[in-house]
Short mmCIF file of C-alpha atoms in Angstrom, two decimals:
data_model
loop_
_atom_site.label_atom_id
_atom_site.label_comp_id
_atom_site.label_asym_id
_atom_site.label_seq_id
_atom_site.Cartn_x
_atom_site.Cartn_y
_atom_site.Cartn_z
CA MET Q 17 156.17 48.72 107.38
CA TYR Q 18 157.46 47.50 104.10
CA LEU Q 19 156.22 50.85 102.50
CA HIS Q 20 158.06 52.52 105.10
CA PHE Q 21 161.30 50.63 104.08
CA GLU Q 22 160.88 51.61 100.31
CA PHE Q 23 160.39 55.08 101.07
CA HIS Q 24 163.55 55.23 102.95
CA SER Q 25 165.60 53.68 100.22
CA ASN Q 26 164.20 56.22 97.98
CA GLN Q 27 165.25 58.78 100.20
CA CYS Q 28 169.12 57.92 100.92
CA GLY Q 29 169.54 55.58 98.05
CA CYS Q 30 172.20 53.66 99.74
CA GLY Q 31 171.95 50.16 101.18
CA VAL Q 32 173.78 50.53 104.40
CA ALA Q 33 171.84 53.61 105.55
CA THR Q 34 168.46 51.93 104.61
CA SER Q 35 169.03 48.85 106.59
CA GLY Q 36 170.25 51.13 109.48
CA ALA Q 37 167.04 53.02 109.36
CA LEU Q 38 164.99 49.79 109.31
CA HIS Q 39 166.80 48.45 112.24
CA ALA Q 40 166.16 51.79 114.24
CA PHE Q 41 162.53 51.53 113.22
CA LEU Q 42 162.24 47.84 114.61
CA LYS Q 43 164.09 48.93 117.59
CA THR Q 44 161.57 51.68 118.30
CA THR Q 45 158.60 49.18 117.64
CA ALA Q 46 160.20 46.75 120.09
CA SER Q 47 160.33 49.30 122.74
CA SER Q 48 156.66 50.45 122.29
CA VAL Q 49 155.48 46.81 122.19
CA ARG Q 50 157.49 46.25 125.44
CA ASP Q 51 155.67 49.45 127.02
CA LEU Q 52 152.36 47.91 126.22
CA ALA Q 53 152.97 44.30 126.85
CA PRO Q 54 152.62 44.16 130.72
CA ILE Q 55 149.25 46.01 130.29
CA VAL Q 56 147.95 43.48 127.86
CA LEU Q 57 149.17 40.41 129.76
CA VAL Q 58 147.96 41.83 133.28
CA ILE Q 59 144.40 42.52 131.78
CA ALA Q 60 144.32 39.27 129.79
CA LEU Q 61 145.05 37.35 133.08
CA PHE Q 62 142.50 39.38 135.01
CA GLN Q 63 140.02 38.87 132.39
CA LEU Q 64 140.78 34.96 131.90
CA LEU Q 65 141.22 33.91 135.45
CA VAL Q 66 139.33 36.39 137.62
CA LEU Q 67 136.51 38.30 136.04
CA GLN Q 68 135.77 35.52 133.45
CA GLN Q 69 133.66 38.06 131.45
CA PRO Q 70 133.89 39.09 127.93
CA LEU Q 71 135.52 42.28 126.91
CA PRO Q 72 132.88 44.39 125.15
CA ASP Q 73 133.97 45.50 121.70
CA ALA Q 74 137.01 43.38 121.82
CA LEU Q 75 137.84 43.89 118.12
CA SER Q 76 137.82 47.60 118.42
CA LEU Q 77 139.97 47.50 121.48
CA LEU Q 78 142.49 45.40 119.54
CA GLY Q 79 142.53 47.96 116.70
CA GLY Q 80 143.08 50.63 119.09
CA THR Q 81 145.97 48.88 120.82
CA ALA Q 82 147.55 48.44 117.35
CA CYS Q 83 147.04 52.26 116.67
CA VAL Q 84 148.76 53.06 119.93
CA VAL Q 85 151.98 50.85 119.28
CA LEU Q 86 152.07 52.21 115.73
CA GLY Q 87 151.50 55.72 116.74
CA LEU Q 88 154.01 55.76 119.54
CA THR Q 89 156.58 54.07 117.27
CA LEU Q 90 156.32 56.55 114.54
CA PHE Q 91 156.16 59.38 116.97
CA VAL Q 92 159.57 58.42 118.87
CA TYR Q 93 161.02 57.51 115.52
CA GLY Q 94 160.43 60.82 113.95
CA LEU Q 95 161.64 62.61 117.16
CA ASP Q 96 164.86 60.49 117.02
CA MET Q 97 165.13 61.26 113.13
CA GLY Q 98 165.25 64.82 113.15
CA LEU Q 99 164.17 66.97 116.19
CA PHE Q 100 166.11 65.30 118.83
CA PRO Q 101 169.39 65.56 117.09
CA LEU Q 102 168.86 69.13 116.23
CA GLY Q 103 167.59 70.02 119.60
CA ASP Q 104 170.48 68.46 121.34
CA ALA Q 105 173.08 70.22 119.14
CA MET Q 106 171.10 73.67 119.63
CA ALA Q 107 171.09 73.20 123.26
CA HIS Q 108 174.75 72.47 123.43
CA ALA Q 109 175.56 75.50 120.99
CA LEU Q 110 173.32 77.83 122.93
CA ALA Q 111 174.94 76.91 126.21
CA ARG Q 112 178.28 77.47 124.92
CA LYS Q 113 177.38 80.87 123.22
CA GLY Q 114 177.27 82.35 126.75
CA SER Q 115 174.25 84.96 126.31
CA VAL Q 116 172.01 84.30 129.35
CA ALA Q 117 169.27 86.35 127.75
CA TRP Q 118 168.98 84.03 124.72
CA LEU Q 119 169.79 80.94 127.03
CA VAL Q 120 166.64 81.93 129.28
CA ALA Q 121 164.51 82.69 126.22
CA PHE Q 122 165.45 79.27 124.69
CA ALA Q 123 164.67 77.37 128.06
CA PHE Q 124 161.24 78.80 128.20
CA ALA Q 125 160.31 78.21 124.62
CA LEU Q 126 161.74 74.39 124.74
CA GLY Q 127 159.90 73.86 128.02
CA PHE Q 128 156.58 75.24 126.75
CA SER Q 129 156.66 73.76 123.37
CA THR Q 130 157.70 70.31 124.23
CA THR Q 131 154.99 70.18 127.10
CA ILE Q 132 152.10 71.24 124.65
CA ALA Q 133 152.90 68.34 122.38
CA GLU Q 134 153.27 65.79 125.43
CA PRO Q 135 150.76 62.84 124.75
CA ALA Q 136 150.49 61.93 128.30
CA LEU Q 137 149.51 65.46 129.21
CA ILE Q 138 147.02 65.50 126.29
CA ALA Q 139 145.35 62.25 127.68
CA VAL Q 140 145.28 63.29 131.31
CA ALA Q 141 143.84 66.70 130.39
CA GLY Q 142 141.10 65.15 128.14
CA GLN Q 143 140.05 62.99 131.29
CA ALA Q 144 140.13 65.82 133.63
CA ALA Q 145 137.81 68.05 131.23
CA ARG Q 146 135.50 64.78 131.23
CA ALA Q 147 135.34 64.61 134.88
CA ALA Q 148 134.73 68.38 135.19
CA ALA Q 149 131.87 68.32 132.62
CA THR Q 150 130.39 65.19 134.51
CA ALA Q 151 130.73 67.11 138.06
CA GLY Q 152 129.06 70.10 136.40
CA VAL Q 153 131.98 72.49 137.03
CA ILE Q 154 131.91 73.36 133.07
CA ALA Q 155 128.95 72.76 130.61
CA ASP Q 156 128.90 69.31 129.06
CA LEU Q 157 129.87 70.45 125.58
CA GLU Q 158 132.46 69.37 123.11
CA ALA Q 159 133.62 72.92 122.80
CA GLU Q 160 133.57 73.68 126.54
CA ARG Q 161 135.56 70.36 127.37
CA ARG Q 162 138.12 71.23 124.73
CA ALA Q 163 138.68 74.95 126.09
CA TYR Q 164 139.16 73.40 129.63
CA ALA Q 165 141.48 70.77 128.55
CA PHE Q 166 143.62 73.30 126.33
CA GLY Q 167 143.60 75.94 129.17
CA LEU Q 168 145.00 73.12 131.43
CA ARG Q 169 147.67 72.24 129.11
CA LEU Q 170 148.59 75.71 128.49
CA THR Q 171 148.93 76.18 132.25
CA VAL Q 172 151.10 73.07 132.73
CA ALA Q 173 153.08 74.16 129.43
CA PHE Q 174 153.92 77.62 131.04
CA SER Q 175 154.81 76.25 134.28
CA VAL Q 176 157.20 73.76 132.75
CA GLY Q 177 158.61 76.71 130.72
CA PHE Q 178 159.01 78.54 134.02
CA ALA Q 179 160.69 75.60 135.81
CA ILE Q 180 163.33 75.30 132.91
CA VAL Q 181 164.20 78.93 133.26
CA LEU Q 182 164.64 78.59 136.91
CA GLY Q 183 166.83 75.51 136.45
CA VAL Q 184 168.95 77.11 134.11
CA ILE Q 185 169.57 80.32 136.31
CA ARG Q 186 170.07 77.82 139.08
CA ILE Q 187 172.74 75.97 137.06
CA VAL Q 188 174.41 79.54 136.05
CA LYS Q 189 174.38 80.70 139.41
CA GLY Q 190 175.14 77.48 141.19
CA TRP Q 191 172.18 77.60 143.72
CA PRO Q 192 171.64 74.43 145.69
CA LEU Q 193 169.04 72.24 144.32
CA HIS Q 194 167.87 70.52 147.47
CA LEU Q 195 166.95 73.92 149.09
CA MET Q 196 165.03 75.08 146.10
CA MET Q 197 163.24 71.72 145.92
CA ILE Q 198 162.41 71.87 149.72
CA GLY Q 199 161.02 75.56 149.20
CA GLY Q 200 158.95 74.29 146.14
CA TYR Q 201 157.43 71.53 148.17
CA LEU Q 202 156.59 73.96 150.91
CA VAL Q 203 154.70 76.10 148.35
CA VAL Q 204 152.86 73.18 147.05
CA VAL Q 205 151.78 72.42 150.71
CA ILE Q 206 150.77 75.82 151.44
CA MET Q 207 148.85 76.13 148.07
CA THR Q 208 147.19 72.91 148.81
CA TRP Q 209 145.52 74.60 151.88
CA PHE Q 210 143.99 77.19 149.82
CA ALA Q 211 143.15 75.38 146.62
CA PRO Q 212 139.66 74.10 145.73
CA GLN Q 213 139.38 70.18 146.58
CA GLU Q 214 138.32 69.56 142.87
CA ILE Q 215 141.67 70.72 141.34
CA ILE Q 216 144.18 69.11 143.91
CA GLY Q 217 144.10 65.61 142.62
CA ILE Q 218 144.51 67.01 138.81
CA ALA Q 219 147.33 69.31 140.02
CA TYR Q 220 149.29 66.56 141.58
CA ASP Q 221 148.97 64.30 138.66
CA SER Q 222 150.15 66.94 136.12
CA GLY Q 223 153.40 67.09 137.86
CA GLY Q 224 153.89 63.48 137.05
CA VAL Q 225 152.79 63.58 133.32
CA THR Q 226 155.00 66.47 132.13
CA THR Q 227 158.28 64.39 132.35
CA SER Q 228 157.61 62.19 129.55
CA THR Q 229 158.54 61.37 125.98
CA ILE Q 230 159.58 64.82 124.50
CA THR Q 231 160.37 66.92 127.50
CA VAL Q 232 162.76 64.82 129.09
CA PRO Q 233 165.57 64.21 126.33
CA LEU Q 234 165.63 67.67 125.22
CA VAL Q 235 165.60 69.26 128.50
CA THR Q 236 168.23 66.91 129.79
CA ALA Q 237 170.40 67.79 126.76
CA LEU Q 238 170.16 71.51 127.77
CA GLY Q 239 170.94 70.91 131.39
CA ILE Q 240 174.05 68.75 130.57
CA GLY Q 241 175.27 70.97 127.84
CA LEU Q 242 174.97 73.83 130.21
CA ALA Q 243 176.71 72.21 133.31
CA SER Q 244 179.56 70.86 131.15
CA SER Q 245 180.13 74.45 129.45
CA ILE Q 246 180.28 76.28 132.70
CA ARG Q 247 183.44 75.86 134.75
CA GLY Q 248 182.89 74.29 138.19
CA ARG Q 249 179.70 72.64 137.50
CA SER Q 250 179.37 68.92 137.09
CA PRO Q 251 177.04 67.46 134.44
CA MET Q 252 176.25 64.67 136.75
CA SER Q 253 174.83 66.59 139.76
CA ASP Q 254 174.00 69.90 138.05
CA GLY Q 255 172.59 68.72 134.80
CA PHE Q 256 169.61 66.79 136.08
CA GLY Q 257 167.76 69.22 138.25
CA LEU Q 258 165.79 70.77 135.34
CA ILE Q 259 163.31 67.91 135.36
CA ALA Q 260 162.74 67.83 139.11
CA PHE Q 261 161.85 71.40 138.78
CA ALA Q 262 159.54 70.37 135.74
CA SER Q 263 157.38 68.15 137.89
CA LEU Q 264 157.21 70.40 140.81
CA THR Q 265 155.94 73.80 139.29
CA PRO Q 266 152.87 72.29 137.43
CA MET Q 267 151.40 71.51 140.67
CA VAL Q 268 151.63 75.07 141.83
CA PHE Q 269 150.41 76.58 138.59
CA VAL Q 270 147.59 74.32 138.14
CA MET Q 271 146.37 74.83 141.66
CA ALA Q 272 146.53 78.51 140.93
CA TYR Q 273 144.68 77.76 137.74
CA GLY Q 274 141.90 76.25 139.70
CA MET Q 275 141.81 79.03 142.33
CA ALA Q 276 141.32 81.48 139.33
CA PHE Q 277 138.51 79.79 137.68
CA MET J 6 132.32 59.51 106.90
CA GLY J 7 132.23 60.10 110.47
CA THR J 8 135.39 58.17 111.21
CA MET J 9 137.22 60.12 108.30
CA GLU J 10 136.09 63.47 110.21
CA ALA J 11 137.26 62.33 113.39
CA VAL J 12 140.59 61.34 112.19
CA LEU J 13 141.01 64.72 110.41
CA SER J 14 140.02 66.77 113.43
CA VAL J 15 142.47 64.70 115.58
CA PHE J 16 145.10 65.44 112.85
CA MET J 17 144.37 69.33 112.64
CA ASN J 18 144.85 69.45 116.68
CA THR J 19 147.89 67.34 116.53
CA VAL J 20 149.51 69.85 113.92
CA ARG J 21 148.58 72.63 116.14
CA ASP J 22 150.32 70.76 119.25
CA ALA J 23 153.39 69.92 117.49
CA MET J 24 153.92 73.22 115.65
CA PRO J 25 155.33 75.10 118.60
CA ILE J 26 158.40 72.57 118.77
CA GLY J 27 159.07 72.92 115.19
CA VAL J 28 158.72 76.82 115.32
CA VAL J 29 161.04 77.02 118.37
CA ILE J 30 163.90 74.75 116.95
CA LEU J 31 163.90 76.36 113.56
CA GLY J 32 163.45 79.73 114.85
CA PHE J 33 166.39 79.79 117.14
CA GLN J 34 168.69 77.87 114.57
CA VAL J 35 167.99 80.53 111.95
CA LEU J 36 167.80 83.72 114.04
CA VAL J 37 169.92 83.10 117.01
CA ILE J 38 172.56 80.60 116.07
CA ARG J 39 172.58 81.66 112.50
CA ARG J 40 173.62 78.48 110.96
CA PRO J 41 171.71 76.82 108.06
CA ILE J 42 169.77 73.73 109.19
CA PRO J 43 171.80 70.45 108.61
CA ASN J 44 169.83 67.69 106.82
CA LEU J 45 166.58 69.72 106.39
CA ARG J 46 165.02 66.96 104.35
CA ARG J 47 165.56 64.39 107.20
CA LEU J 48 164.21 66.82 109.80
CA LEU J 49 160.92 67.54 107.73
CA ILE J 50 160.45 63.78 107.08
CA GLY J 51 160.92 63.21 110.98
CA PHE J 52 158.50 65.94 111.52
CA ALA J 53 156.06 64.18 109.20
CA TYR J 54 156.51 60.88 111.26
CA VAL J 55 155.90 62.75 114.59
CA LEU J 56 152.57 64.22 113.11
CA ALA J 57 151.39 60.98 111.92
CA GLY J 58 152.48 59.23 114.98
CA LEU J 59 150.81 61.49 117.64
CA THR J 60 147.69 61.40 115.42
CA LEU J 61 147.53 57.52 115.53
CA PHE J 62 148.40 57.15 119.24
CA LEU J 63 145.57 59.82 120.08
CA LEU J 64 143.04 57.77 118.04
CA GLY J 65 144.22 54.45 119.69
CA LEU J 66 143.97 56.26 123.17
CA GLU J 67 140.34 56.95 122.72
CA GLN J 68 139.63 53.39 121.22
CA ALA J 69 141.62 51.32 123.48
CA LEU J 70 143.48 52.65 126.52
CA PHE J 71 140.85 54.87 127.93
CA PRO J 72 137.92 52.15 127.46
CA LEU J 73 140.40 49.38 128.78
CA GLY J 74 140.94 51.24 132.10
CA ARG J 75 137.23 52.03 132.42
CA VAL J 76 135.95 48.79 131.45
CA MET J 77 138.49 47.02 134.04
CA ALA J 78 137.46 49.52 136.59
CA GLU J 79 133.73 48.83 136.15
CA GLN J 80 134.26 44.99 136.15
CA LEU J 81 136.20 44.84 139.05
CA THR J 82 133.75 47.03 141.17
CA HIS J 83 130.67 45.56 139.88
CA PRO J 84 128.51 44.59 143.09
CA GLU J 85 127.90 41.22 141.65
CA PHE J 86 131.48 40.30 141.02
CA ILE J 87 132.39 41.66 144.54
CA ARG J 88 129.72 39.92 146.59
CA GLY J 89 128.85 37.16 144.27
CA GLY J 90 125.21 38.41 144.76
CA LEU J 91 125.31 38.20 148.60
CA ALA J 92 123.57 41.00 150.35
CA GLY J 93 125.12 43.45 152.80
CA ALA J 94 127.14 46.91 152.56
CA VAL J 95 130.50 46.57 150.67
CA VAL J 96 133.44 47.81 152.59
CA TRP J 97 136.85 48.94 151.40
CA SER J 98 138.54 45.45 152.15
CA ASP J 99 135.96 43.89 149.77
CA TYR J 100 137.74 45.66 146.72
CA TYR J 101 140.96 43.41 147.15
CA TRP J 102 140.90 42.57 143.46
CA VAL J 103 141.08 46.18 142.54
CA TYR J 104 144.15 46.66 144.69
CA LEU J 105 145.85 43.27 143.24
CA PHE J 106 144.97 44.70 139.61
CA ALA J 107 146.48 48.12 140.56
CA PHE J 108 149.55 46.41 141.94
CA CYS J 109 150.10 44.11 139.16
CA ILE J 110 149.60 47.02 136.56
CA GLY J 111 151.95 49.15 138.43
CA PHE J 112 154.85 46.52 138.80
CA GLY J 113 154.51 45.07 135.29
CA THR J 114 154.76 48.55 133.58
CA ALA J 115 157.59 49.92 135.46
CA VAL J 116 159.66 46.57 135.50
CA ALA J 117 159.35 46.53 131.78
CA GLU J 118 160.06 50.28 131.11
CA PRO J 119 163.22 50.54 128.71
CA SER J 120 164.09 54.01 130.02
CA LEU J 121 164.57 52.62 133.43
CA LEU J 122 166.96 50.23 132.50
CA ALA J 123 169.13 52.76 131.02
CA VAL J 124 168.93 54.57 134.53
CA ALA J 125 169.69 51.39 136.51
CA ARG J 126 172.76 50.78 134.46
CA LYS J 127 173.96 54.34 135.19
CA ALA J 128 173.37 53.90 138.77
CA HIS J 129 175.31 50.51 138.83
CA ASP J 130 178.33 52.37 137.40
CA LEU J 131 177.97 55.46 139.53
CA SER J 132 177.91 53.29 142.74
CA ALA J 133 180.87 51.15 141.94
CA GLY J 134 178.67 48.00 141.88
CA THR J 135 176.90 48.39 145.37
CA ILE J 136 173.62 49.25 143.52
CA HIS J 137 172.53 46.12 141.32
CA VAL J 138 170.67 46.93 138.02
CA TRP J 139 167.89 44.31 139.04
CA GLY J 140 167.68 45.39 142.60
CA LEU J 141 167.06 49.05 141.38
CA ARG J 142 164.59 48.00 138.65
CA VAL J 143 162.45 46.00 141.38
CA ALA J 144 162.83 48.88 143.90
CA VAL J 145 161.20 51.14 141.25
CA ALA J 146 158.67 48.65 140.27
CA LEU J 147 157.60 48.04 143.89
CA GLY J 148 157.48 51.70 144.57
CA VAL J 149 155.29 52.38 141.51
CA ALA J 150 152.93 49.21 142.36
CA VAL J 151 152.63 49.96 146.15
CA GLY J 152 151.93 53.77 145.02
CA ILE J 153 149.22 52.98 142.75
CA THR J 154 147.72 50.45 145.24
CA ILE J 155 147.66 53.02 147.87
CA GLY J 156 146.12 55.52 145.31
CA ALA J 157 143.46 52.99 144.55
CA TYR J 158 142.67 52.50 148.29
CA ARG J 159 142.47 56.31 148.34
CA ILE J 160 140.01 56.43 145.72
CA VAL J 161 137.86 53.69 147.27
CA THR J 162 137.76 55.39 150.77
CA GLY J 163 137.71 58.76 149.40
CA ALA J 164 140.27 59.98 151.87
CA PRO J 165 141.68 63.41 150.84
CA ILE J 166 144.67 63.03 148.70
CA GLN J 167 146.82 65.78 150.35
CA HIS J 168 147.15 63.93 153.51
CA PHE J 169 148.82 61.06 151.77
CA ILE J 170 151.01 63.18 149.52
CA ILE J 171 152.20 65.58 152.08
CA ALA J 172 152.90 62.68 154.44
CA GLY J 173 155.04 61.24 151.60
CA TYR J 174 156.84 64.43 151.10
CA VAL J 175 157.86 64.30 154.74
CA VAL J 176 159.20 60.65 154.40
CA VAL J 177 160.99 61.72 151.35
CA LEU J 178 162.49 64.62 153.30
CA VAL J 179 163.63 62.49 156.09
CA GLN J 180 165.10 60.08 153.79
CA THR J 181 166.93 62.37 151.73
CA PHE J 182 169.08 63.24 154.76
CA PHE J 183 170.20 59.75 155.50
CA ALA J 184 170.32 58.28 151.94
CA PRO J 185 173.64 58.06 150.19
CA ARG J 186 174.28 61.41 148.59
CA LEU J 187 174.93 60.00 144.98
CA ILE J 188 171.53 58.10 145.01
CA VAL J 189 169.13 61.23 145.76
CA PRO J 190 169.07 62.86 142.24
CA LEU J 191 168.50 59.44 140.83
CA ALA J 192 165.83 58.57 143.27
CA TYR J 193 163.95 61.86 142.50
CA ASP J 194 164.16 61.27 138.75
CA SER J 195 163.10 57.54 139.07
CA GLY J 196 159.47 58.42 139.88
CA GLY J 197 159.03 60.35 136.56
CA VAL J 198 160.91 57.86 134.54
CA SER J 199 158.94 54.82 135.47
CA THR J 200 155.52 56.04 134.32
CA SER J 201 155.57 55.92 130.51
CA THR J 202 153.25 57.50 127.96
CA VAL J 203 151.24 54.15 127.77
CA THR J 204 150.68 53.79 131.33
CA VAL J 205 149.79 57.35 132.15
CA PRO J 206 146.40 57.15 130.17
CA LEU J 207 145.45 53.62 131.33
CA VAL J 208 146.00 54.62 134.87
CA ALA J 209 144.13 57.90 134.61
CA ALA J 210 141.25 56.05 133.09
CA LEU J 211 141.26 53.43 135.69
CA GLY J 212 141.30 56.10 138.57
CA LEU J 213 138.21 58.00 136.95
CA GLY J 214 136.51 54.77 136.27
CA LEU J 215 136.87 53.52 139.98
CA ALA J 216 135.64 57.01 140.98
CA GLU J 217 132.59 56.78 139.03
CA THR J 218 131.56 53.20 139.96
CA VAL J 219 132.31 53.02 143.69
CA PRO J 220 129.30 54.34 145.41
CA GLY J 221 129.74 57.81 146.98
CA ARG J 222 132.89 58.99 144.94
CA SER J 223 133.02 61.97 142.82
CA PRO J 224 135.35 61.56 139.55
CA LEU J 225 136.58 65.22 139.81
CA ILE J 226 137.49 65.13 143.53
CA ASP J 227 138.48 61.29 143.94
CA GLY J 228 139.32 60.22 140.54
CA PHE J 229 142.73 61.68 140.16
CA GLY J 230 145.87 61.23 142.02
CA LEU J 231 147.18 57.64 140.89
CA ILE J 232 150.02 59.10 138.63
CA ALA J 233 151.14 61.29 141.61
CA PHE J 234 151.48 58.25 143.91
CA ALA J 235 153.22 56.43 141.13
CA CYS J 236 155.67 59.15 140.91
CA LEU J 237 156.17 59.63 144.62
CA PHE J 238 156.60 56.27 146.11
CA PRO J 239 159.44 55.03 143.75
CA ILE J 240 161.43 58.04 145.31
CA MET J 241 161.21 56.40 148.76
CA SER J 242 161.66 52.68 147.51
CA VAL J 243 164.76 53.82 145.69
CA MET J 244 166.46 55.74 148.45
CA ALA J 245 165.38 52.71 151.00
CA TYR J 246 167.14 50.36 148.53
CA ALA J 247 170.21 52.49 148.35
CA GLN J 248 170.50 52.58 152.06
CA LEU J 249 170.10 48.90 152.64
CA SER J 250 172.58 48.11 150.09
CA GLU J 251 175.02 50.46 151.50
CA VAL J 252 174.49 48.77 154.93
CA VAL J 253 174.79 45.36 153.42
CA GLY J 254 177.90 46.35 151.66
CA ARG J 255 179.49 47.97 154.78
CA ARG J 256 178.79 45.01 156.72
CA SER J 257 180.24 42.60 154.51
CA ARG J 258 183.36 44.61 153.85
CA ALA J 259 183.85 44.67 157.67
CA ALA J 260 183.29 40.92 158.12
CA ARG J 261 185.95 40.44 155.42
CA THR J 262 188.50 42.65 157.06
CA GLU J 263 187.94 40.98 160.44
CA HIS J 264 188.41 37.53 159.26
CA PRO J 265 189.63 37.55 155.68
CA PRO J 266 190.88 33.99 155.23
CA ASP J 267 188.02 31.85 156.72
CA GLU J 268 184.92 33.79 155.63
CA PRO J 269 184.82 33.69 151.97
CA ARG J 270 181.77 35.97 150.79
CA ASP J 271 180.45 36.87 147.40
CA PRO J 272 181.90 40.12 146.31
#
């Protein structure tokens, strides 16, 4: 962390900005620690009071936990530093520009690219590939598992891109959110009927993991920017629907992926 | 040498994963908005942090979060731990420590989630004070906790996930008609907000670990779904909380207008 501090002071060369950067970094660290603290606490309590068994490889677990905290901190800090402010400004600029074609293209690209980099999705796709290999659906080879996980992530990313496009068109046209959501859930229920049992759990889970670290801030910025630049739309009620779609469409597309393969 | 190679391979994958965002943002800025990028240097440094951070996170995931979830599932479902060496078949209610663990993990992580606090403050302002910040946080945390617990019960019994989820949708749908209109979008968002990047991998590994160790379960069919449960149940609990606080608010207002001087109540 000290290195980081020095690095920054070289970069901006002024005391106020440096202490601001350090403050922001510490704040990000505190929030990563706060994310992890309850997990560590609950596991420690169960180990000490209930299980009373030693954890295997405790040292490696500790090192890994430190990696998670530091990694998440750097990740969020880096996003806050450059990509989020720029993405936020761009979302507003594009929303004001008034070209629906560019807006739709941007919406898809944003949804797709943020989902591909989503850490929680990488984690779940990896676990899904492992389970598929254990069950014998795919060959238990490193390359096969990787291909399966990547295919799953591409599917989810495509569906989030599609969801953001749908949400943007909804805001522009002013379609009612709840009717579209109910329609979407009906599609999920019908698809569940036809999808193979092995994919259903993964499909339902992938709806929950897409709305996480990167996607939510950027997509919400797009929605609010768009709703506030169109007359007669309120940022409060129209700006938020994008995320709701983004957790619905992955279920549909992943089930379709499971039916196709 | 092996570790170095592993780190490098994770890093290369991370570069591939994070590249699309960079390309999209830069591409649209240069080609569509046609303005120079402000603070290019800062953007590039930030991007380097993102790459380093994601690499470290994924390494830590493999080394800590996945094994932790799996080990906890294995130890909590170990026959010797459950029965203490007693003979006899294990039934679903013997796994009570699993349910308690699932509940604690769900409640703890959701109540401490920083982004949930922001949502709760916004809801407090929007509702003119009828929704309390702590009330909403506890409602979401209870929703996540109950969701993961029921999800764990489903894995242990092997019941089909769609029955639970579709029944949950029906409840949410009915609640949507009766809940205060303002809370509905917030309730729908609260499910996704409360499952953080750290919780998801741990809970996923816990589910798979349970499905692998409970006799008769298949990891692929039964191991998933905990995250879906954790996202669905807060929608119900938040709407229920909003309905409850509306009813309580209305009742105390009615009481105050009926006997204003002799029944002092908390505002």
